[in-house]
Amino acid sequence: MKKVLIFPLLNSMPSGHHQVAEAMSEFIRDHTGEVQCKKVDLLSEWNAKVESVTVKAYLNWIRRAPNSYAWIYRQFAYKSSKEKSHKTYEWLFMKKVSEILEREKPDLIICTHGFPSIFINKLKKQGKCKVPCLNVYTDFFVNDVWGRECIEYHFAPNEAIKGALCQRYGIPENRIFVTGIPVSEKFSRQEERHSTKRLTVLVSGGSTGLSEVLNQLDEEVNEEKWNFQVLCGTNKKLQQKITALNHPAIHAIPYISSKEMMNELYSKADALVTKPGGVTVSEALRKELPIFIPAALPGQEEINLAYLLEEKLVFAVPEGRRLMDFLDETLADEEAIGRFQKRIKAYKNSLSLKNSDEIYMELEKILVGN
């Protein structure tokens, strides 16, 4: 039996890296029973306590000092056109990565986070890792915390990233596949929406919720016109606050792990209000759901938003505009929605691997060749 080892990062924090890792596992499981998939979190393996502390520190940093986080991120993860030296990290983690590979003996390595990719890339440079490796990028750009030069295969989010990988790192075109950000196939089947008098708006802010939107969901929300479904993630305070409103048009939904349940919510929605995280936006694009962005976290989300706006794949809520007014105006504009739908179709058509069948076929070729 062949074995695929998948490296996300930070087990104790639900994230796009883990969702993409699960999607890759799903693609394989749904097509064959002859391949074992195993996920490994490098930081947890190295030191579980450090992993837990890192998650808390990361979330507190973004929450309390977003501008400093954005500056650091751009300086150290999104400035260089060449691969950076990560000597301190290599000193700390290279031995653990080697131990994991020796223990697991995989036939294919998949990295859905740049951190483990750094060390796989270094081992390959040193001739110490012959197992083929695939980077699966989980944003609409690629930061500098990824190993690239010696990584054999790449699932790129768009054509621009494919071109950059070819030009800057000399990676052959036939080793780079434009897949978008892989998400569960359960989000790929678009169901016809039935028109109703009420507009159903799904509000999603990831694992920490989108608290800013709550300020605009007040008693003025007309229950005959609006139905807000607020995904609170793991934010218990947000869930309690929305429940306390006791408003018939505003509903709190706790953390959902079921893809089927999420797919049902997407299918019933007329629009999605969210932050520009790669996975959530990709799920909505698969469902061809109008996407509205009222805010973006510093760092990754800001850069994602710039790409999405350039490609006209989302609507940014103008600063100072009332959310419901902008939603109402845009959703009623048939020309604007028509242009948006054309952009989504163009984006989907630009993908070289469009579904799980095509993705699995490429994975199978890699496994057979190893």
GROMACS .gro file of C-alpha atoms in nm, residues 2-349:
model
  348
    2LYS     CA    1   0.127   0.345  -0.094
    3LYS     CA    2   0.149   0.614   0.174
    4VAL     CA    3   0.095   0.990   0.150
    5LEU     CA    4   0.225   1.207   0.434
    6ILE     CA    5   0.052   1.547   0.462
    7PHE     CA    6   0.205   1.838   0.655
    8PRO     CA    7  -0.032   2.117   0.770
    9LEU     CA    8   0.063   2.321   1.081
   10LEU     CA    9  -0.078   2.414   1.423
   11ASN     CA   10  -0.319   2.138   1.522
   12SER     CA   11  -0.491   2.340   1.793
   13MET     CA   12  -0.605   2.617   1.555
   14PRO     CA   13  -0.865   2.540   1.285
   15SER     CA   14  -0.720   2.688   0.967
   16GLY     CA   15  -0.717   2.676   0.591
   17HIS     CA   16  -0.399   2.469   0.599
   18HIS     CA   17  -0.585   2.189   0.776
   19GLN     CA   18  -0.893   2.221   0.556
   20VAL     CA   19  -0.683   2.188   0.241
   21ALA     CA   20  -0.496   1.894   0.396
   22GLU     CA   21  -0.831   1.727   0.464
   23ALA     CA   22  -0.949   1.802   0.109
   24MET     CA   23  -0.639   1.635  -0.036
   25SER     CA   24  -0.699   1.332   0.188
   26GLU     CA   25  -1.063   1.325   0.077
   27PHE     CA   26  -0.968   1.329  -0.292
   28ILE     CA   27  -0.746   1.025  -0.239
   29ARG     CA   28  -0.988   0.833  -0.012
   30ASP     CA   29  -1.278   0.885  -0.252
   31HIS     CA   30  -1.083   0.736  -0.543
   32THR     CA   31  -0.890   0.447  -0.391
   33GLY     CA   32  -0.854   0.231  -0.085
   34GLU     CA   33  -0.497   0.143  -0.179
   35VAL     CA   34  -0.335   0.464  -0.051
   36GLN     CA   35  -0.295   0.552   0.315
   37CYS     CA   36  -0.307   0.923   0.405
   38LYS     CA   37  -0.160   1.052   0.729
   39LYS     CA   38  -0.148   1.410   0.858
   40VAL     CA   39   0.143   1.521   1.076
   41ASP     CA   40   0.185   1.857   1.250
   42LEU     CA   41   0.559   1.925   1.271
   43LEU     CA   42   0.534   2.173   1.559
   44SER     CA   43   0.317   1.941   1.772
   45GLU     CA   44   0.557   1.653   1.708
   46TRP     CA   45   0.850   1.871   1.810
   47ASN     CA   46   0.681   2.010   2.124
   48ALA     CA   47   0.305   2.008   2.185
   49LYS     CA   48   0.324   2.274   2.457
   50VAL     CA   49   0.516   2.510   2.228
   51GLU     CA   50   0.254   2.454   1.956
   52SER     CA   51  -0.027   2.553   2.194
   53VAL     CA   52   0.157   2.863   2.317
   54THR     CA   53   0.241   2.962   1.958
   55VAL     CA   54  -0.126   2.955   1.856
   56LYS     CA   55  -0.232   3.174   2.150
   57ALA     CA   56   0.052   3.421   2.090
   58TYR     CA   57  -0.025   3.441   1.718
   59LEU     CA   58  -0.396   3.515   1.771
   60ASN     CA   59  -0.324   3.771   2.046
   61TRP     CA   60  -0.066   3.945   1.828
   62ILE     CA   61  -0.310   3.990   1.539
   63ARG     CA   62  -0.588   4.100   1.773
   64ARG     CA   63  -0.388   4.349   1.981
   65ALA     CA   64  -0.124   4.481   1.738
   66PRO     CA   65  -0.245   4.422   1.381
   67ASN     CA   66  -0.029   4.695   1.226
   68SER     CA   67   0.295   4.556   1.368
   69TYR     CA   68   0.196   4.207   1.252
   70ALA     CA   69   0.129   4.338   0.901
   71TRP     CA   70   0.469   4.515   0.890
   72ILE     CA   71   0.659   4.210   1.013
   73TYR     CA   72   0.471   3.982   0.774
   74ARG     CA   73   0.551   4.197   0.471
   75GLN     CA   74   0.916   4.240   0.572
   76PHE     CA   75   0.993   3.877   0.644
   77ALA     CA   76   0.741   3.676   0.444
   78TYR     CA   77   0.647   3.877   0.139
   79LYS     CA   78   0.938   4.087   0.012
   80SER     CA   79   1.210   3.868  -0.129
   81SER     CA   80   1.220   3.727  -0.482
   82LYS     CA   81   1.475   3.469  -0.367
   83GLU     CA   82   1.452   3.197  -0.108
   84LYS     CA   83   1.567   3.315   0.232
   85SER     CA   84   1.794   3.145   0.477
   86HIS     CA   85   1.612   2.991   0.772
   87LYS     CA   86   1.918   2.871   0.965
   88THR     CA   87   1.764   2.905   1.312
   89TYR     CA   88   1.453   2.709   1.214
   90GLU     CA   89   1.667   2.451   1.035
   91TRP     CA   90   1.878   2.403   1.347
   92LEU     CA   91   1.564   2.351   1.555
   93PHE     CA   92   1.354   2.134   1.324
   94MET     CA   93   1.563   1.956   1.058
   95LYS     CA   94   1.638   1.658   1.281
   96LYS     CA   95   1.269   1.615   1.370
   97VAL     CA   96   1.164   1.629   1.003
   98SER     CA   97   1.423   1.364   0.917
   99GLU     CA   98   1.299   1.146   1.204
  100ILE     CA   99   0.937   1.176   1.085
  101LEU     CA  100   1.028   1.082   0.727
  102GLU     CA  101   1.236   0.787   0.843
  103ARG     CA  102   0.956   0.667   1.070
  104GLU     CA  103   0.668   0.711   0.824
  105LYS     CA  104   0.848   0.614   0.500
  106PRO     CA  105   0.601   0.795   0.270
  107ASP     CA  106   0.575   0.755  -0.107
  108LEU     CA  107   0.459   1.116  -0.145
  109ILE     CA  108   0.486   1.423   0.079
  110ILE     CA  109   0.222   1.697   0.057
  111CYS     CA  110   0.282   2.032   0.230
  112THR     CA  111  -0.018   2.258   0.288
  113HIS     CA  112   0.189   2.502   0.496
  114GLY     CA  113   0.518   2.663   0.403
  115PHE     CA  114   0.693   2.585   0.733
  116PRO     CA  115   0.747   2.209   0.679
  117SER     CA  116   0.811   2.278   0.310
  118ILE     CA  117   1.125   2.475   0.405
  119PHE     CA  118   1.283   2.170   0.564
  120ILE     CA  119   1.180   1.923   0.294
  121ASN     CA  120   1.334   2.159   0.040
  122LYS     CA  121   1.659   2.177   0.242
  123LEU     CA  122   1.680   1.799   0.277
  124LYS     CA  123   1.638   1.768  -0.100
  125LYS     CA  124   1.917   2.021  -0.159
  126GLN     CA  125   2.139   1.805   0.061
  127GLY     CA  126   2.037   1.489  -0.125
  128LYS     CA  127   1.880   1.346   0.192
  129CYS     CA  128   1.520   1.318   0.069
  130LYS     CA  129   1.430   1.136  -0.253
  131VAL     CA  130   1.056   1.118  -0.184
  132PRO     CA  131   0.860   1.344  -0.424
  133CYS     CA  132   0.701   1.646  -0.258
  134LEU     CA  133   0.398   1.855  -0.356
  135ASN     CA  134   0.335   2.209  -0.231
  136VAL     CA  135  -0.037   2.293  -0.214
  137TYR     CA  136  -0.066   2.669  -0.166
  138THR     CA  137  -0.353   2.789   0.054
  139ASP     CA  138  -0.365   3.159  -0.034
  140PHE     CA  139  -0.396   3.344  -0.365
  141PHE     CA  140  -0.027   3.436  -0.341
  142VAL     CA  141   0.286   3.256  -0.223
  143ASN     CA  142   0.485   3.403   0.066
  144ASP     CA  143   0.854   3.345   0.136
  145VAL     CA  144   0.789   3.086   0.405
  146TRP     CA  145   0.783   2.808   0.146
  147GLY     CA  146   1.054   2.586   0.007
  148ARG     CA  147   1.031   2.590  -0.373
  149GLU     CA  148   1.354   2.531  -0.564
  150CYS     CA  149   1.380   2.157  -0.503
  151ILE     CA  150   1.011   2.077  -0.449
  152GLU     CA  151   0.905   1.864  -0.745
  153TYR     CA  152   0.534   1.948  -0.778
  154HIS     CA  153   0.316   2.252  -0.711
  155PHE     CA  154  -0.061   2.314  -0.697
  156ALA     CA  155  -0.083   2.687  -0.776
  157PRO     CA  156  -0.384   2.908  -0.699
  158ASN     CA  157  -0.368   3.096  -1.030
  159GLU     CA  158  -0.174   3.144  -1.354
  160ALA     CA  159   0.025   3.438  -1.214
  161ILE     CA  160   0.172   3.219  -0.940
  162LYS     CA  161   0.253   2.947  -1.193
  163GLY     CA  162   0.444   3.202  -1.401
  164ALA     CA  163   0.634   3.329  -1.097
  165LEU     CA  164   0.736   2.977  -0.992
  166CYS     CA  165   0.864   2.907  -1.343
  167GLN     CA  166   1.054   3.233  -1.384
  168ARG     CA  167   1.201   3.282  -1.037
  169TYR     CA  168   1.278   2.924  -0.941
  170GLY     CA  169   1.316   2.745  -1.273
  171ILE     CA  170   1.042   2.494  -1.195
  172PRO     CA  171   0.928   2.316  -1.514
  173GLU     CA  172   0.580   2.416  -1.633
  174ASN     CA  173   0.463   2.055  -1.644
  175ARG     CA  174   0.528   2.023  -1.269
  176ILE     CA  175   0.297   2.315  -1.181
  177PHE     CA  176  -0.080   2.268  -1.192
  178VAL     CA  177  -0.325   2.556  -1.158
  179THR     CA  178  -0.587   2.412  -0.922
  180GLY     CA  179  -0.708   2.716  -0.733
  181ILE     CA  180  -0.709   2.648  -0.360
  182PRO     CA  181  -0.833   2.287  -0.329
  183VAL     CA  182  -1.153   2.250  -0.129
  184SER     CA  183  -1.383   1.957  -0.062
  185GLU     CA  184  -1.572   1.828  -0.365
  186LYS     CA  185  -1.888   1.869  -0.157
  187PHE     CA  186  -1.873   2.241  -0.236
  188SER     CA  187  -1.838   2.191  -0.611
  189ARG     CA  188  -2.195   2.099  -0.697
  190GLN     CA  189  -2.398   2.416  -0.741
  191GLU     CA  190  -2.765   2.376  -0.661
  192GLU     CA  191  -3.029   2.609  -0.804
  193ARG     CA  192  -3.138   2.873  -0.556
  194HIS     CA  193  -3.510   2.927  -0.511
  195SER     CA  194  -3.601   3.295  -0.506
  196THR     CA  195  -3.781   3.418  -0.195
  197LYS     CA  196  -3.879   3.758  -0.062
  198ARG     CA  197  -3.609   3.735   0.206
  199LEU     CA  198  -3.240   3.765   0.127
  200THR     CA  199  -3.034   3.507   0.316
  201VAL     CA  200  -2.686   3.630   0.400
  202LEU     CA  201  -2.423   3.395   0.542
  203VAL     CA  202  -2.170   3.575   0.763
  204SER     CA  203  -1.841   3.390   0.811
  205GLY     CA  204  -1.529   3.508   0.986
  206GLY     CA  205  -1.326   3.193   1.028
  207SER     CA  206  -1.243   3.035   1.363
  208THR     CA  207  -1.247   3.368   1.550
  209GLY     CA  208  -1.568   3.502   1.395
  210LEU     CA  209  -1.628   3.838   1.225
  211SER     CA  210  -1.716   4.051   1.526
  212GLU     CA  211  -1.707   4.381   1.336
  213VAL     CA  212  -2.017   4.291   1.135
  214LEU     CA  213  -2.220   4.244   1.453
  215ASN     CA  214  -2.215   4.621   1.512
  216GLN     CA  215  -2.426   4.667   1.197
  217LEU     CA  216  -2.671   4.387   1.273
  218ASP     CA  217  -2.913   4.578   1.491
  219GLU     CA  218  -3.283   4.623   1.547
  220GLU     CA  219  -3.316   4.796   1.209
  221VAL     CA  220  -3.277   4.462   1.030
  222ASN     CA  221  -3.613   4.397   0.867
  223GLU     CA  222  -3.710   4.036   0.923
  224GLU     CA  223  -3.936   4.041   0.618
  225LYS     CA  224  -3.639   4.125   0.395
  226TRP     CA  225  -3.330   3.981   0.563
  227ASN     CA  226  -3.216   3.652   0.712
  228PHE     CA  227  -2.862   3.667   0.856
  229GLN     CA  228  -2.691   3.336   0.941
  230VAL     CA  229  -2.379   3.421   1.143
  231LEU     CA  230  -2.111   3.152   1.163
  232CYS     CA  231  -1.947   3.217   1.498
  233GLY     CA  232  -1.668   2.964   1.467
  234THR     CA  233  -1.514   2.903   1.809
  235ASN     CA  234  -1.603   3.254   1.928
  236LYS     CA  235  -1.837   3.175   2.218
  237LYS     CA  236  -1.875   3.542   2.317
  238LEU     CA  237  -1.991   3.633   1.968
  239GLN     CA  238  -2.239   3.347   1.971
  240GLN     CA  239  -2.379   3.455   2.308
  241LYS     CA  240  -2.400   3.818   2.198
  242ILE     CA  241  -2.598   3.735   1.884
  243THR     CA  242  -2.826   3.497   2.072
  244ALA     CA  243  -2.889   3.770   2.330
  245LEU     CA  244  -3.018   4.000   2.054
  246ASN     CA  245  -3.316   3.766   2.026
  247HIS     CA  246  -3.374   3.897   1.675
  248PRO     CA  247  -3.589   3.684   1.440
  249ALA     CA  248  -3.369   3.770   1.139
  250ILE     CA  249  -3.026   3.720   1.299
  251HIS     CA  250  -2.918   3.366   1.389
  252ALA     CA  251  -2.598   3.244   1.556
  253ILE     CA  252  -2.447   2.922   1.424
  254PRO     CA  253  -2.168   2.754   1.628
  255TYR     CA  254  -1.857   2.595   1.479
  256ILE     CA  255  -1.944   2.352   1.199
  257SER     CA  256  -1.706   2.075   1.098
  258SER     CA  257  -1.949   1.897   0.863
  259LYS     CA  258  -1.888   1.978   0.495
  260GLU     CA  259  -2.240   1.862   0.414
  261MET     CA  260  -2.392   2.111   0.659
  262MET     CA  261  -2.173   2.393   0.527
  263ASN     CA  262  -2.267   2.306   0.170
  264GLU     CA  263  -2.635   2.326   0.264
  265LEU     CA  264  -2.584   2.671   0.420
  266TYR     CA  265  -2.401   2.794   0.109
  267SER     CA  266  -2.677   2.656  -0.113
  268LYS     CA  267  -2.948   2.845   0.074
  269ALA     CA  268  -2.757   3.174   0.083
  270ASP     CA  269  -2.791   3.468  -0.155
  271ALA     CA  270  -2.458   3.617  -0.048
  272LEU     CA  271  -2.157   3.556   0.176
  273VAL     CA  272  -2.004   3.821   0.402
  274THR     CA  273  -1.656   3.714   0.505
  275LYS     CA  274  -1.290   3.799   0.546
  276PRO     CA  275  -1.063   3.719   0.248
  277GLY     CA  276  -0.927   3.387   0.370
  278GLY     CA  277  -0.820   3.159   0.087
  279VAL     CA  278  -1.030   2.854   0.173
  280THR     CA  279  -1.362   3.022   0.261
  281VAL     CA  280  -1.348   3.238  -0.052
  282SER     CA  281  -1.261   2.932  -0.264
  283GLU     CA  282  -1.559   2.741  -0.126
  284ALA     CA  283  -1.788   3.031  -0.215
  285LEU     CA  284  -1.634   3.063  -0.562
  286ARG     CA  285  -1.708   2.694  -0.621
  287LYS     CA  286  -2.068   2.764  -0.523
  288GLU     CA  287  -2.074   3.082  -0.739
  289LEU     CA  288  -2.196   3.279  -0.439
  290PRO     CA  289  -2.157   3.662  -0.436
  291ILE     CA  290  -1.884   3.746  -0.183
  292PHE     CA  291  -1.873   4.068   0.021
  293ILE     CA  292  -1.562   4.170   0.216
  294PRO     CA  293  -1.612   4.430   0.494
  295ALA     CA  294  -1.265   4.392   0.649
  296ALA     CA  295  -0.934   4.208   0.620
  297LEU     CA  296  -0.681   4.100   0.879
  298PRO     CA  297  -0.330   4.237   0.825
  299GLY     CA  298  -0.086   4.022   0.634
  300GLN     CA  299  -0.223   3.730   0.434
  301GLU     CA  300  -0.582   3.853   0.412
  302GLU     CA  301  -0.481   4.200   0.291
  303ILE     CA  302  -0.275   4.047   0.010
  304ASN     CA  303  -0.551   3.799  -0.078
  305LEU     CA  304  -0.799   4.087  -0.096
  306ALA     CA  305  -0.579   4.284  -0.335
  307TYR     CA  306  -0.573   3.986  -0.575
  308LEU     CA  307  -0.947   3.917  -0.545
  309LEU     CA  308  -1.036   4.282  -0.612
  310GLU     CA  309  -0.803   4.297  -0.911
  311GLU     CA  310  -0.972   3.988  -1.055
  312LYS     CA  311  -1.318   4.124  -0.962
  313LEU     CA  312  -1.405   3.805  -0.774
  314VAL     CA  313  -1.540   3.981  -0.463
  315PHE     CA  314  -1.720   4.300  -0.362
  316ALA     CA  315  -1.541   4.517  -0.105
  317VAL     CA  316  -1.780   4.702   0.125
  318PRO     CA  317  -1.677   5.071   0.096
  319GLU     CA  318  -1.555   5.231   0.417
  320GLY     CA  319  -1.839   5.417   0.582
  321ARG     CA  320  -2.112   5.235   0.389
  322ARG     CA  321  -2.377   5.051   0.586
  323LEU     CA  322  -2.342   4.680   0.516
  324MET     CA  323  -2.710   4.613   0.451
  325ASP     CA  324  -2.742   4.912   0.218
  326PHE     CA  325  -2.445   4.794   0.011
  327LEU     CA  326  -2.573   4.435   0.005
  328ASP     CA  327  -2.921   4.547  -0.100
  329GLU     CA  328  -2.790   4.779  -0.371
  330THR     CA  329  -2.542   4.529  -0.517
  331LEU     CA  330  -2.765   4.221  -0.512
  332ALA     CA  331  -3.038   4.420  -0.689
  333ASP     CA  332  -2.793   4.530  -0.961
  334GLU     CA  333  -2.835   4.263  -1.229
  335GLU     CA  334  -2.546   4.399  -1.437
  336ALA     CA  335  -2.304   4.392  -1.142
  337ILE     CA  336  -2.405   4.037  -1.049
  338GLY     CA  337  -2.384   3.931  -1.414
  339ARG     CA  338  -2.027   4.066  -1.441
  340PHE     CA  339  -1.938   3.891  -1.118
  341GLN     CA  340  -2.071   3.557  -1.244
  342LYS     CA  341  -1.871   3.593  -1.567
  343ARG     CA  342  -1.553   3.657  -1.366
  344ILE     CA  343  -1.615   3.344  -1.158
  345LYS     CA  344  -1.666   3.132  -1.469
  346ALA     CA  345  -1.347   3.276  -1.624
  347TYR     CA  346  -1.156   3.193  -1.306
  348LYS     CA  347  -1.290   2.837  -1.302
  349ASN     CA  348  -1.203   2.792  -1.670
   0.00000   0.00000   0.00000
